[in-house]
mmCIF file with all atom_site columns, C-alpha atoms in Angstrom:
data_model
loop_
_atom_site.group_PDB
_atom_site.id
_atom_site.type_symbol
_atom_site.label_atom_id
_atom_site.label_alt_id
_atom_site.label_comp_id
_atom_site.label_asym_id
_atom_site.label_entity_id
_atom_site.label_seq_id
_atom_site.pdbx_PDB_ins_code
_atom_site.Cartn_x
_atom_site.Cartn_y
_atom_site.Cartn_z
_atom_site.occupancy
_atom_site.B_iso_or_equiv
_atom_site.pdbx_formal_charge
_atom_site.auth_seq_id
_atom_site.auth_comp_id
_atom_site.auth_asym_id
_atom_site.auth_atom_id
_atom_site.pdbx_PDB_model_num
ATOM 1   C CA . MET S 1 1   ? 19.802 23.970  -30.313 1.00 46.00 ? 1   MET S CA 1
ATOM 2   C CA . HIS S 1 2   ? 23.151 25.979  -31.544 1.00 48.00 ? 2   HIS S CA 1
ATOM 3   C CA . GLY S 1 3   ? 22.033 29.646  -32.179 1.00 50.00 ? 3   GLY S CA 1
ATOM 4   C CA . TYR S 1 4   ? 18.580 29.674  -30.721 1.00 55.00 ? 4   TYR S CA 1
ATOM 5   C CA . ASP S 1 5   ? 19.184 29.115  -27.719 1.00 62.00 ? 5   ASP S CA 1
ATOM 6   C CA . THR S 1 6   ? 16.359 25.718  -27.993 1.00 65.00 ? 6   THR S CA 1
ATOM 7   C CA . TYR S 1 7   ? 17.162 22.561  -25.867 1.00 62.00 ? 7   TYR S CA 1
ATOM 8   C CA . ASP S 1 8   ? 15.902 18.826  -27.521 1.00 59.00 ? 8   ASP S CA 1
ATOM 9   C CA . TYR S 1 9   ? 13.480 17.018  -25.274 1.00 57.00 ? 9   TYR S CA 1
ATOM 10  C CA . GLY S 1 10  ? 12.841 13.729  -26.587 1.00 56.00 ? 10  GLY S CA 1
ATOM 11  C CA . ALA S 1 11  ? 10.429 14.711  -29.932 1.00 54.00 ? 11  ALA S CA 1
ATOM 12  C CA . ARG S 1 12  ? 9.928  18.191  -29.183 1.00 60.00 ? 12  ARG S CA 1
ATOM 13  C CA . GLY S 1 13  ? 12.097 21.134  -28.843 1.00 62.00 ? 13  GLY S CA 1
ATOM 14  C CA . MET S 1 14  ? 12.037 23.193  -25.755 1.00 60.00 ? 14  MET S CA 1
ATOM 15  C CA . TYR S 1 15  ? 12.817 27.179  -25.083 1.00 56.00 ? 15  TYR S CA 1
ATOM 16  C CA . PRO S 1 16  ? 13.583 27.579  -21.917 1.00 64.00 ? 16  PRO S CA 1
ATOM 17  C CA . ALA S 1 17  ? 13.454 31.665  -22.141 1.00 65.00 ? 17  ALA S CA 1
ATOM 18  C CA . ILE S 1 18  ? 9.452  30.924  -22.264 1.00 61.00 ? 18  ILE S CA 1
ATOM 19  C CA . MET S 1 19  ? 9.318  27.416  -20.800 1.00 59.00 ? 19  MET S CA 1
ATOM 20  C CA . ARG S 1 20  ? 7.266  26.286  -23.945 1.00 62.00 ? 20  ARG S CA 1
ATOM 21  C CA . PHE S 1 21  ? 7.771  24.036  -26.415 1.00 60.00 ? 21  PHE S CA 1
ATOM 22  C CA . THR S 1 22  ? 8.657  24.707  -30.451 1.00 64.00 ? 22  THR S CA 1
ATOM 23  C CA . THR S 1 23  ? 7.285  22.408  -31.982 1.00 63.00 ? 23  THR S CA 1
ATOM 24  C CA . LEU S 1 24  ? 4.403  20.576  -32.712 1.00 61.00 ? 24  LEU S CA 1
ATOM 25  C CA . ASP S 1 25  ? 3.291  17.466  -31.310 1.00 62.00 ? 25  ASP S CA 1
ATOM 26  C CA . PRO S 1 26  ? 3.575  14.249  -33.681 1.00 56.00 ? 26  PRO S CA 1
ATOM 27  C CA . LEU S 1 27  ? -0.092 12.988  -32.715 1.00 55.00 ? 27  LEU S CA 1
ATOM 28  C CA . ALA S 1 28  ? -1.524 16.741  -33.045 1.00 56.00 ? 28  ALA S CA 1
ATOM 29  C CA . GLU S 1 29  ? -4.021 16.053  -35.531 1.00 55.00 ? 29  GLU S CA 1
ATOM 30  C CA . LYS S 1 30  ? -5.499 13.018  -32.732 1.00 53.00 ? 30  LYS S CA 1
ATOM 31  C CA . TYR S 1 31  ? -5.511 15.502  -30.331 1.00 54.00 ? 31  TYR S CA 1
ATOM 32  C CA . TYR S 1 32  ? -7.881 18.026  -31.572 1.00 52.00 ? 32  TYR S CA 1
ATOM 33  C CA . SER S 1 33  ? -9.150 19.049  -28.005 1.00 56.00 ? 33  SER S CA 1
ATOM 34  C CA . ILE S 1 34  ? -5.079 19.936  -27.051 1.00 61.00 ? 34  ILE S CA 1
ATOM 35  C CA . SER S 1 35  ? -2.691 22.178  -27.693 1.00 63.00 ? 35  SER S CA 1
ATOM 36  C CA . PRO S 1 36  ? -0.604 21.092  -30.557 1.00 62.00 ? 36  PRO S CA 1
ATOM 37  C CA . TYR S 1 37  ? 2.472  22.370  -28.334 1.00 58.00 ? 37  TYR S CA 1
ATOM 38  C CA . ALA S 1 38  ? 1.656  20.908  -25.418 1.00 64.00 ? 38  ALA S CA 1
ATOM 39  C CA . TYR S 1 39  ? 3.651  17.914  -23.443 1.00 60.00 ? 39  TYR S CA 1
ATOM 40  C CA . CYS S 1 40  ? 1.783  15.019  -22.407 1.00 62.00 ? 40  CYS S CA 1
ATOM 41  C CA . SER S 1 41  ? -1.510 16.970  -22.215 1.00 58.00 ? 41  SER S CA 1
ATOM 42  C CA . ASN S 1 42  ? 0.006  19.397  -19.743 1.00 57.00 ? 42  ASN S CA 1
ATOM 43  C CA . ASN S 1 43  ? -0.095 17.009  -17.316 1.00 56.00 ? 43  ASN S CA 1
ATOM 44  C CA . PRO S 1 44  ? 3.507  14.817  -17.665 1.00 55.00 ? 44  PRO S CA 1
ATOM 45  C CA . VAL S 1 45  ? 2.644  13.954  -13.506 1.00 49.00 ? 45  VAL S CA 1
ATOM 46  C CA . LYS S 1 46  ? -0.136 11.737  -14.506 1.00 52.00 ? 46  LYS S CA 1
ATOM 47  C CA . TYR S 1 47  ? 1.307  10.583  -17.974 1.00 55.00 ? 47  TYR S CA 1
ATOM 48  C CA . ILE S 1 48  ? 4.479  10.128  -19.865 1.00 55.00 ? 48  ILE S CA 1
ATOM 49  C CA . ASP S 1 49  ? 5.456  10.908  -23.718 1.00 60.00 ? 49  ASP S CA 1
ATOM 50  C CA . PRO S 1 50  ? 9.162  9.721   -24.433 1.00 56.00 ? 50  PRO S CA 1
ATOM 51  C CA . ASP S 1 51  ? 9.116  9.914   -27.922 1.00 54.00 ? 51  ASP S CA 1
ATOM 52  C CA . GLY S 1 52  ? 6.031  12.378  -29.441 1.00 48.00 ? 52  GLY S CA 1
ATOM 53  C CA . ARG S 1 53  ? 3.848  9.562   -30.793 1.00 49.00 ? 53  ARG S CA 1
ATOM 54  C CA . LEU S 1 54  ? 2.173  8.237   -28.187 1.00 54.00 ? 54  LEU S CA 1
ATOM 55  C CA . VAL S 1 55  ? 0.480  9.344   -24.666 1.00 38.00 ? 55  VAL S CA 1
ATOM 56  C CA . LYS S 1 56  ? 0.629  6.481   -22.782 1.00 67.00 ? 56  LYS S CA 1
ATOM 57  C CA . PHE S 1 57  ? -0.092 6.398   -19.233 1.00 46.00 ? 57  PHE S CA 1
ATOM 58  C CA . ALA S 1 58  ? 1.330  5.265   -16.415 1.00 59.00 ? 58  ALA S CA 1
ATOM 59  C CA . PRO S 1 59  ? -0.570 4.708   -12.833 1.00 68.00 ? 59  PRO S CA 1
ATOM 60  C CA . LYS S 1 60  ? 1.167  4.571   -10.491 1.00 81.00 ? 60  LYS S CA 1
ATOM 61  C CA . VAL S 1 61  ? 4.643  4.364   -11.551 1.00 85.00 ? 61  VAL S CA 1
ATOM 62  C CA . SER S 1 62  ? 7.957  6.154   -9.527  1.00 90.00 ? 62  SER S CA 1
ATOM 63  C CA . GLN S 1 63  ? 9.187  9.274   -11.778 1.00 86.00 ? 63  GLN S CA 1
ATOM 64  C CA . ASP S 1 64  ? 13.012 7.588   -11.407 1.00 91.00 ? 64  ASP S CA 1
ATOM 65  C CA . PHE S 1 65  ? 11.073 4.410   -13.736 1.00 91.00 ? 65  PHE S CA 1
ATOM 66  C CA . LYS S 1 66  ? 10.289 6.990   -15.866 1.00 88.00 ? 66  LYS S CA 1
ATOM 67  C CA . ASP S 1 67  ? 13.132 8.755   -16.479 1.00 90.00 ? 67  ASP S CA 1
ATOM 68  C CA . LYS S 1 68  ? 15.046 5.239   -16.826 1.00 92.00 ? 68  LYS S CA 1
ATOM 69  C CA . PHE S 1 69  ? 12.346 3.546   -19.120 1.00 92.00 ? 69  PHE S CA 1
ATOM 70  C CA . THR S 1 70  ? 13.422 7.446   -21.238 1.00 89.00 ? 70  THR S CA 1
ATOM 71  C CA . ALA S 1 71  ? 16.698 6.646   -21.089 1.00 93.00 ? 71  ALA S CA 1
ATOM 72  C CA . THR S 1 72  ? 16.180 2.879   -22.821 1.00 94.00 ? 72  THR S CA 1
ATOM 73  C CA . VAL S 1 73  ? 13.981 4.484   -25.341 1.00 92.00 ? 73  VAL S CA 1
ATOM 74  C CA . LYS S 1 74  ? 16.224 6.309   -26.601 1.00 94.00 ? 74  LYS S CA 1
ATOM 75  C CA . TYR S 1 75  ? 19.417 3.719   -26.138 1.00 96.00 ? 75  TYR S CA 1
ATOM 76  C CA . MET S 1 76  ? 16.924 1.008   -28.200 1.00 96.00 ? 76  MET S CA 1
ATOM 77  C CA . ASN S 1 77  ? 17.150 3.526   -30.150 1.00 94.00 ? 77  ASN S CA 1
ATOM 78  C CA . SER S 1 78  ? 20.476 3.877   -30.749 1.00 96.00 ? 78  SER S CA 1
ATOM 79  C CA . LYS S 1 79  ? 21.378 0.833   -30.861 1.00 97.00 ? 79  LYS S CA 1
ATOM 80  C CA . GLY S 1 80  ? 18.693 -0.517  -33.529 1.00 97.00 ? 80  GLY S CA 1
ATOM 81  C CA . THR S 1 81  ? 16.125 -2.375  -31.415 1.00 97.00 ? 81  THR S CA 1
ATOM 82  C CA . ASN S 1 82  ? 13.498 0.156   -31.391 1.00 94.00 ? 82  ASN S CA 1
ATOM 83  C CA . GLY S 1 83  ? 11.341 -1.715  -33.997 1.00 94.00 ? 83  GLY S CA 1
ATOM 84  C CA . PHE S 1 84  ? 8.883  -3.746  -31.517 1.00 95.00 ? 84  PHE S CA 1
ATOM 85  C CA . LEU S 1 85  ? 8.170  -0.166  -29.783 1.00 93.00 ? 85  LEU S CA 1
ATOM 86  C CA . LYS S 1 86  ? 7.416  1.622   -32.955 1.00 89.00 ? 86  LYS S CA 1
ATOM 87  C CA . SER S 1 87  ? 5.230  -0.721  -33.641 1.00 91.00 ? 87  SER S CA 1
ATOM 88  C CA . LEU S 1 88  ? 3.240  -0.551  -30.848 1.00 91.00 ? 88  LEU S CA 1
ATOM 89  C CA . ASN S 1 89  ? 3.040  2.898   -30.900 1.00 86.00 ? 89  ASN S CA 1
ATOM 90  C CA . ASP S 1 90  ? 1.657  2.922   -34.408 1.00 86.00 ? 90  ASP S CA 1
ATOM 91  C CA . SER S 1 91  ? -0.618 0.248   -33.411 1.00 86.00 ? 91  SER S CA 1
ATOM 92  C CA . LYS S 1 92  ? -4.749 1.755   -32.927 1.00 85.00 ? 92  LYS S CA 1
ATOM 93  C CA . GLU S 1 93  ? -4.640 0.007   -28.676 1.00 86.00 ? 93  GLU S CA 1
ATOM 94  C CA . VAL S 1 94  ? -3.372 1.200   -25.928 1.00 85.00 ? 94  VAL S CA 1
ATOM 95  C CA . TYR S 1 95  ? -0.342 -0.550  -24.097 1.00 90.00 ? 95  TYR S CA 1
ATOM 96  C CA . TYR S 1 96  ? 1.186  0.093   -20.889 1.00 91.00 ? 96  TYR S CA 1
ATOM 97  C CA . ILE S 1 97  ? 4.408  -0.237  -18.968 1.00 91.00 ? 97  ILE S CA 1
ATOM 98  C CA . ASN S 1 98  ? 4.020  -0.881  -15.478 1.00 93.00 ? 98  ASN S CA 1
ATOM 99  C CA . GLU S 1 99  ? 6.686  -0.876  -12.585 1.00 94.00 ? 99  GLU S CA 1
ATOM 100 C CA . THR S 1 100 ? 7.316  -3.933  -11.223 1.00 92.00 ? 100 THR S CA 1
ATOM 101 C CA . THR S 1 101 ? 10.059 -4.672  -8.305  1.00 89.00 ? 101 THR S CA 1
ATOM 102 C CA . GLY S 1 102 ? 9.833  -8.450  -8.497  1.00 87.00 ? 102 GLY S CA 1
ATOM 103 C CA . ASN S 1 103 ? 12.224 -10.643 -11.091 1.00 88.00 ? 103 ASN S CA 1
ATOM 104 C CA . GLN S 1 104 ? 9.552  -11.791 -12.955 1.00 87.00 ? 104 GLN S CA 1
ATOM 105 C CA . ASN S 1 105 ? 9.399  -9.185  -16.809 1.00 95.00 ? 105 ASN S CA 1
ATOM 106 C CA . LYS S 1 106 ? 6.387  -10.177 -18.389 1.00 95.00 ? 106 LYS S CA 1
ATOM 107 C CA . PHE S 1 107 ? 3.906  -9.231  -20.651 1.00 97.00 ? 107 PHE S CA 1
ATOM 108 C CA . GLN S 1 108 ? -0.114 -9.956  -19.841 1.00 95.00 ? 108 GLN S CA 1
ATOM 109 C CA . SER S 1 109 ? -2.085 -9.493  -23.054 1.00 95.00 ? 109 SER S CA 1
ATOM 110 C CA . LYS S 1 110 ? -5.831 -9.032  -20.503 1.00 93.00 ? 110 LYS S CA 1
ATOM 111 C CA . ASP S 1 111 ? -5.089 -6.265  -20.129 1.00 90.00 ? 111 ASP S CA 1
ATOM 112 C CA . LYS S 1 112 ? -2.032 -4.792  -22.127 1.00 91.00 ? 112 LYS S CA 1
ATOM 113 C CA . THR S 1 113 ? -0.037 -4.465  -20.087 1.00 92.00 ? 113 THR S CA 1
ATOM 114 C CA . ILE S 1 114 ? 4.493  -5.198  -19.773 1.00 94.00 ? 114 ILE S CA 1
ATOM 115 C CA . LEU S 1 115 ? 4.979  -5.564  -16.551 1.00 94.00 ? 115 LEU S CA 1
ATOM 116 C CA . TRP S 1 116 ? 9.411  -4.290  -16.567 1.00 96.00 ? 116 TRP S CA 1
ATOM 117 C CA . ASN S 1 117 ? 11.887 -4.372  -13.785 1.00 96.00 ? 117 ASN S CA 1
ATOM 118 C CA . PRO S 1 118 ? 14.575 -1.723  -14.906 1.00 96.00 ? 118 PRO S CA 1
ATOM 119 C CA . ASN S 1 119 ? 17.109 -2.552  -11.824 1.00 96.00 ? 119 ASN S CA 1
ATOM 120 C CA . LEU S 1 120 ? 17.128 -6.480  -12.520 1.00 96.00 ? 120 LEU S CA 1
ATOM 121 C CA . ALA S 1 121 ? 19.352 -7.938  -15.151 1.00 96.00 ? 121 ALA S CA 1
ATOM 122 C CA . LYS S 1 122 ? 19.371 -12.177 -16.134 1.00 95.00 ? 122 LYS S CA 1
ATOM 123 C CA . LEU S 1 123 ? 21.863 -14.457 -15.403 1.00 96.00 ? 123 LEU S CA 1
ATOM 124 C CA . THR S 1 124 ? 21.428 -17.398 -17.801 1.00 96.00 ? 124 THR S CA 1
ATOM 125 C CA . ASP S 1 125 ? 22.365 -21.109 -17.782 1.00 94.00 ? 125 ASP S CA 1
ATOM 126 C CA . GLU S 1 126 ? 24.734 -20.452 -20.513 1.00 96.00 ? 126 GLU S CA 1
ATOM 127 C CA . ASN S 1 127 ? 26.795 -17.383 -18.084 1.00 95.00 ? 127 ASN S CA 1
ATOM 128 C CA . ALA S 1 128 ? 25.122 -14.721 -20.322 1.00 97.00 ? 128 ALA S CA 1
ATOM 129 C CA . ILE S 1 129 ? 23.725 -11.372 -18.662 1.00 97.00 ? 129 ILE S CA 1
ATOM 130 C CA . LEU S 1 130 ? 20.546 -9.605  -20.243 1.00 98.00 ? 130 LEU S CA 1
ATOM 131 C CA . SER S 1 131 ? 19.830 -6.176  -19.460 1.00 98.00 ? 131 SER S CA 1
ATOM 132 C CA . PRO S 1 132 ? 17.204 -4.807  -18.401 1.00 98.00 ? 132 PRO S CA 1
ATOM 133 C CA . ALA S 1 133 ? 16.752 -2.624  -21.834 1.00 98.00 ? 133 ALA S CA 1
ATOM 134 C CA . THR S 1 134 ? 17.149 -6.671  -23.459 1.00 99.00 ? 134 THR S CA 1
ATOM 135 C CA . LEU S 1 135 ? 14.598 -8.203  -21.356 1.00 98.00 ? 135 LEU S CA 1
ATOM 136 C CA . LEU S 1 136 ? 12.355 -4.725  -22.275 1.00 97.00 ? 136 LEU S CA 1
ATOM 137 C CA . ASN S 1 137 ? 12.574 -5.536  -25.622 1.00 98.00 ? 137 ASN S CA 1
ATOM 138 C CA . HIS S 1 138 ? 11.788 -10.255 -25.455 1.00 98.00 ? 138 HIS S CA 1
ATOM 139 C CA . GLU S 1 139 ? 8.122  -8.367  -23.571 1.00 97.00 ? 139 GLU S CA 1
ATOM 140 C CA . LEU S 1 140 ? 7.449  -5.795  -26.364 1.00 97.00 ? 140 LEU S CA 1
ATOM 141 C CA . ASP S 1 141 ? 7.589  -8.468  -28.979 1.00 98.00 ? 141 ASP S CA 1
ATOM 142 C CA . HIS S 1 142 ? 5.250  -10.564 -27.101 1.00 98.00 ? 142 HIS S CA 1
ATOM 143 C CA . ALA S 1 143 ? 3.206  -7.597  -26.748 1.00 96.00 ? 143 ALA S CA 1
ATOM 144 C CA . ASN S 1 144 ? 3.799  -7.329  -30.564 1.00 96.00 ? 144 ASN S CA 1
ATOM 145 C CA . GLN S 1 145 ? 3.464  -10.127 -31.715 1.00 98.00 ? 145 GLN S CA 1
ATOM 146 C CA . PHE S 1 146 ? 0.311  -10.142 -29.619 1.00 97.00 ? 146 PHE S CA 1
ATOM 147 C CA . ASP S 1 147 ? -1.496 -6.895  -31.621 1.00 94.00 ? 147 ASP S CA 1
ATOM 148 C CA . SER S 1 148 ? 0.021  -7.705  -34.865 1.00 96.00 ? 148 SER S CA 1
ATOM 149 C CA . LYS S 1 149 ? -0.753 -11.687 -35.169 1.00 98.00 ? 149 LYS S CA 1
ATOM 150 C CA . LYS S 1 150 ? -3.361 -12.291 -32.040 1.00 97.00 ? 150 LYS S CA 1
ATOM 151 C CA . ASP S 1 151 ? -4.252 -15.672 -32.638 1.00 98.00 ? 151 ASP S CA 1
ATOM 152 C CA . GLU S 1 152 ? -0.954 -16.776 -33.374 1.00 98.00 ? 152 GLU S CA 1
ATOM 153 C CA . PHE S 1 153 ? -0.058 -15.392 -30.005 1.00 98.00 ? 153 PHE S CA 1
ATOM 154 C CA . VAL S 1 154 ? -2.793 -17.343 -27.818 1.00 98.00 ? 154 VAL S CA 1
ATOM 155 C CA . LYS S 1 155 ? -2.046 -20.832 -29.558 1.00 98.00 ? 155 LYS S CA 1
ATOM 156 C CA . ASN S 1 156 ? 1.615  -20.806 -29.396 1.00 98.00 ? 156 ASN S CA 1
ATOM 157 C CA . ALA S 1 157 ? 1.410  -19.377 -25.541 1.00 97.00 ? 157 ALA S CA 1
ATOM 158 C CA . THR S 1 158 ? -1.126 -22.456 -24.425 1.00 97.00 ? 158 THR S CA 1
ATOM 159 C CA . ILE S 1 159 ? 1.181  -25.135 -26.784 1.00 98.00 ? 159 ILE S CA 1
ATOM 160 C CA . GLU S 1 160 ? 3.669  -26.124 -24.138 1.00 97.00 ? 160 GLU S CA 1
ATOM 161 C CA . ASP S 1 161 ? 7.460  -26.744 -24.928 1.00 97.00 ? 161 ASP S CA 1
ATOM 162 C CA . LYS S 1 162 ? 9.894  -29.055 -22.548 1.00 96.00 ? 162 LYS S CA 1
ATOM 163 C CA . GLN S 1 163 ? 12.419 -26.479 -22.735 1.00 96.00 ? 163 GLN S CA 1
ATOM 164 C CA . TYR S 1 164 ? 11.235 -23.123 -23.919 1.00 97.00 ? 164 TYR S CA 1
ATOM 165 C CA . ASP S 1 165 ? 7.516  -24.043 -21.611 1.00 97.00 ? 165 ASP S CA 1
ATOM 166 C CA . ASN S 1 166 ? 5.487  -22.741 -24.344 1.00 98.00 ? 166 ASN S CA 1
ATOM 167 C CA . LEU S 1 167 ? 6.516  -21.661 -28.042 1.00 98.00 ? 167 LEU S CA 1
ATOM 168 C CA . GLU S 1 168 ? 5.090  -18.613 -28.428 1.00 98.00 ? 168 GLU S CA 1
ATOM 169 C CA . GLU S 1 169 ? 8.883  -17.690 -25.707 1.00 98.00 ? 169 GLU S CA 1
ATOM 170 C CA . LYS S 1 170 ? 10.929 -20.633 -27.579 1.00 98.00 ? 170 LYS S CA 1
ATOM 171 C CA . ARG S 1 171 ? 10.389 -17.857 -31.223 1.00 99.00 ? 171 ARG S CA 1
ATOM 172 C CA . VAL S 1 172 ? 11.118 -14.867 -28.932 1.00 99.00 ? 172 VAL S CA 1
ATOM 173 C CA . ILE S 1 173 ? 14.217 -16.518 -27.111 1.00 98.00 ? 173 ILE S CA 1
ATOM 174 C CA . GLU S 1 174 ? 14.972 -17.974 -30.606 1.00 98.00 ? 174 GLU S CA 1
ATOM 175 C CA . GLY S 1 175 ? 14.130 -14.765 -32.329 1.00 98.00 ? 175 GLY S CA 1
ATOM 176 C CA . SER S 1 176 ? 14.523 -11.450 -31.642 1.00 98.00 ? 176 SER S CA 1
ATOM 177 C CA . GLU S 1 177 ? 16.165 -12.387 -28.161 1.00 99.00 ? 177 GLU S CA 1
ATOM 178 C CA . GLN S 1 178 ? 19.983 -12.802 -29.850 1.00 98.00 ? 178 GLN S CA 1
ATOM 179 C CA . GLU S 1 179 ? 19.773 -9.675  -32.215 1.00 98.00 ? 179 GLU S CA 1
ATOM 180 C CA . THR S 1 180 ? 18.839 -7.287  -29.133 1.00 99.00 ? 180 THR S CA 1
ATOM 181 C CA . ALA S 1 181 ? 21.505 -9.008  -27.031 1.00 99.00 ? 181 ALA S CA 1
ATOM 182 C CA . LYS S 1 182 ? 23.890 -9.252  -29.688 1.00 98.00 ? 182 LYS S CA 1
ATOM 183 C CA . LYS S 1 183 ? 22.828 -5.495  -30.636 1.00 98.00 ? 183 LYS S CA 1
ATOM 184 C CA . HIS S 1 184 ? 23.557 -4.435  -27.278 1.00 98.00 ? 184 HIS S CA 1
ATOM 185 C CA . GLY S 1 185 ? 26.784 -6.422  -26.995 1.00 98.00 ? 185 GLY S CA 1
ATOM 186 C CA . GLU S 1 186 ? 25.385 -8.910  -24.725 1.00 98.00 ? 186 GLU S CA 1
ATOM 187 C CA . ILE S 1 187 ? 26.988 -11.799 -26.879 1.00 98.00 ? 187 ILE S CA 1
ATOM 188 C CA . SER S 1 188 ? 29.531 -12.261 -29.031 1.00 97.00 ? 188 SER S CA 1
ATOM 189 C CA . ASN S 1 189 ? 28.535 -13.678 -32.961 1.00 94.00 ? 189 ASN S CA 1
ATOM 190 C CA . GLY S 1 190 ? 28.547 -18.049 -32.246 1.00 95.00 ? 190 GLY S CA 1
ATOM 191 C CA . GLU S 1 191 ? 26.935 -17.185 -28.645 1.00 98.00 ? 191 GLU S CA 1
ATOM 192 C CA . VAL S 1 192 ? 23.663 -17.239 -27.502 1.00 98.00 ? 192 VAL S CA 1
ATOM 193 C CA . THR S 1 193 ? 21.689 -15.709 -24.308 1.00 98.00 ? 193 THR S CA 1
ATOM 194 C CA . ARG S 1 194 ? 20.202 -19.351 -23.679 1.00 98.00 ? 194 ARG S CA 1
ATOM 195 C CA . LYS S 1 195 ? 18.333 -21.922 -24.456 1.00 97.00 ? 195 LYS S CA 1
ATOM 196 C CA . ASN S 1 196 ? 15.500 -22.516 -22.600 1.00 97.00 ? 196 ASN S CA 1
ATOM 197 C CA . HIS S 1 197 ? 13.507 -20.049 -20.444 1.00 96.00 ? 197 HIS S CA 1
ATOM 198 C CA . ARG S 1 198 ? 14.944 -20.820 -16.889 1.00 92.00 ? 198 ARG S CA 1
ATOM 199 C CA . MET S 1 199 ? 17.514 -18.280 -15.000 1.00 91.00 ? 199 MET S CA 1
ATOM 200 C CA . LYS S 1 200 ? 20.445 -19.107 -12.713 1.00 92.00 ? 200 LYS S CA 1
ATOM 201 C CA . GLY S 1 201 ? 20.827 -15.412 -10.710 1.00 92.00 ? 201 GLY S CA 1
ATOM 202 C CA . TYR S 1 202 ? 20.072 -12.105 -11.182 1.00 93.00 ? 202 TYR S CA 1
ATOM 203 C CA . ILE S 1 203 ? 22.335 -8.193  -11.201 1.00 93.00 ? 203 ILE S CA 1
ATOM 204 C CA . LYS S 1 204 ? 21.352 -5.717  -9.202  1.00 94.00 ? 204 LYS S CA 1
ATOM 205 C CA . VAL S 1 205 ? 22.016 -3.056  -11.520 1.00 95.00 ? 205 VAL S CA 1
ATOM 206 C CA . SER S 1 206 ? 21.447 1.545   -11.383 1.00 91.00 ? 206 SER S CA 1
ATOM 207 C CA . ASP S 1 207 ? 21.093 1.730   -15.163 1.00 96.00 ? 207 ASP S CA 1
ATOM 208 C CA . PRO S 1 208 ? 19.035 -0.137  -17.153 1.00 97.00 ? 208 PRO S CA 1
ATOM 209 C CA . THR S 1 209 ? 21.112 -0.540  -20.561 1.00 97.00 ? 209 THR S CA 1
ATOM 210 C CA . SER S 1 210 ? 24.344 -1.818  -17.669 1.00 93.00 ? 210 SER S CA 1
ATOM 211 C CA . THR S 1 211 ? 24.827 -5.939  -17.078 1.00 91.00 ? 211 THR S CA 1
ATOM 212 C CA . GLY S 1 212 ? 26.250 -4.698  -14.065 1.00 78.00 ? 212 GLY S CA 1
ATOM 213 C CA . GLU S 1 213 ? 29.030 -6.766  -11.773 1.00 63.00 ? 213 GLU S CA 1
ATOM 214 C CA . ALA S 1 214 ? 27.234 -7.978  -8.507  1.00 54.00 ? 214 ALA S CA 1
ATOM 215 C CA . VAL S 1 215 ? 25.355 -11.108 -8.775  1.00 58.00 ? 215 VAL S CA 1
ATOM 216 C CA . VAL S 1 216 ? 23.059 -12.323 -6.633  1.00 61.00 ? 216 VAL S CA 1
ATOM 217 C CA . THR S 1 217 ? 21.804 -16.194 -7.080  1.00 58.00 ? 217 THR S CA 1
ATOM 218 C CA . ALA S 1 218 ? 18.872 -17.530 -7.505  1.00 63.00 ? 218 ALA S CA 1
ATOM 219 C CA . PRO S 1 219 ? 17.856 -21.809 -7.858  1.00 54.00 ? 219 PRO S CA 1
ATOM 220 C CA . LYS S 1 220 ? 17.143 -22.558 -11.457 1.00 53.00 ? 220 LYS S CA 1
ATOM 221 C CA . LYS S 1 221 ? 13.098 -22.425 -12.343 1.00 53.00 ? 221 LYS S CA 1
ATOM 222 C CA . LYS S 1 222 ? 10.698 -21.698 -14.523 1.00 57.00 ? 222 LYS S CA 1
ATOM 223 C CA . GLU S 1 223 ? 9.884  -17.839 -15.546 1.00 62.00 ? 223 GLU S CA 1
ATOM 224 C CA . ASP S 1 224 ? 6.166  -16.766 -15.285 1.00 59.00 ? 224 ASP S CA 1
ATOM 225 C CA . GLN S 1 225 ? 4.507  -18.171 -17.675 1.00 57.00 ? 225 GLN S CA 1
ATOM 226 C CA . LEU S 1 226 ? 2.548  -15.606 -20.551 1.00 65.00 ? 226 LEU S CA 1
ATOM 227 C CA . ASN S 1 227 ? -1.281 -14.519 -19.729 1.00 59.00 ? 227 ASN S CA 1
ATOM 228 C CA . PRO S 1 228 ? -2.465 -15.508 -23.266 1.00 55.00 ? 228 PRO S CA 1
#
């Protein structure tokens, strides 16, 4: 902040001269045993806290993953696509973001965990390229539906659909995925991301908000099913 020599650090202000945060944690009243000025319970190696609202335990994830997740959250905030994440942060339940190096992003309702690869975009049958940020929001929609409408989520995840594998995937792909991709500049008005739950190829990216260039082709196949 100009004139005060403080820095904006996520949801907090930091005064580097004394290496201390100068603003209260947004959830200070929820954790009476922890200083209201502490960051990540004074254990930033074990925990991540991208927006100051909820301490998310991230076991066995790399620092690179934490950095890319935080960058993606900021990007989604700027694009107006952070609604599902905000809803989960406001939930009484705890949801986890975990790292995967494979080509599947997935929401696992059993342990309330989203598996996400921040380094892989997807090419669809419609030749739309979905960034890791858009793919993350896809999974956040699943998690939010499970949190707010669990019975409906479980029901739709078990009803098969020829195009989308199940009705829950159809709901997300035809709904929020289209809006997210438009706001992220990945499709234009009149275009769609895809009309099924399949992928045409993969794209390696160094920035999770990017759609990259070099396509790694893959045979068409169904993506992993939800785990209701």
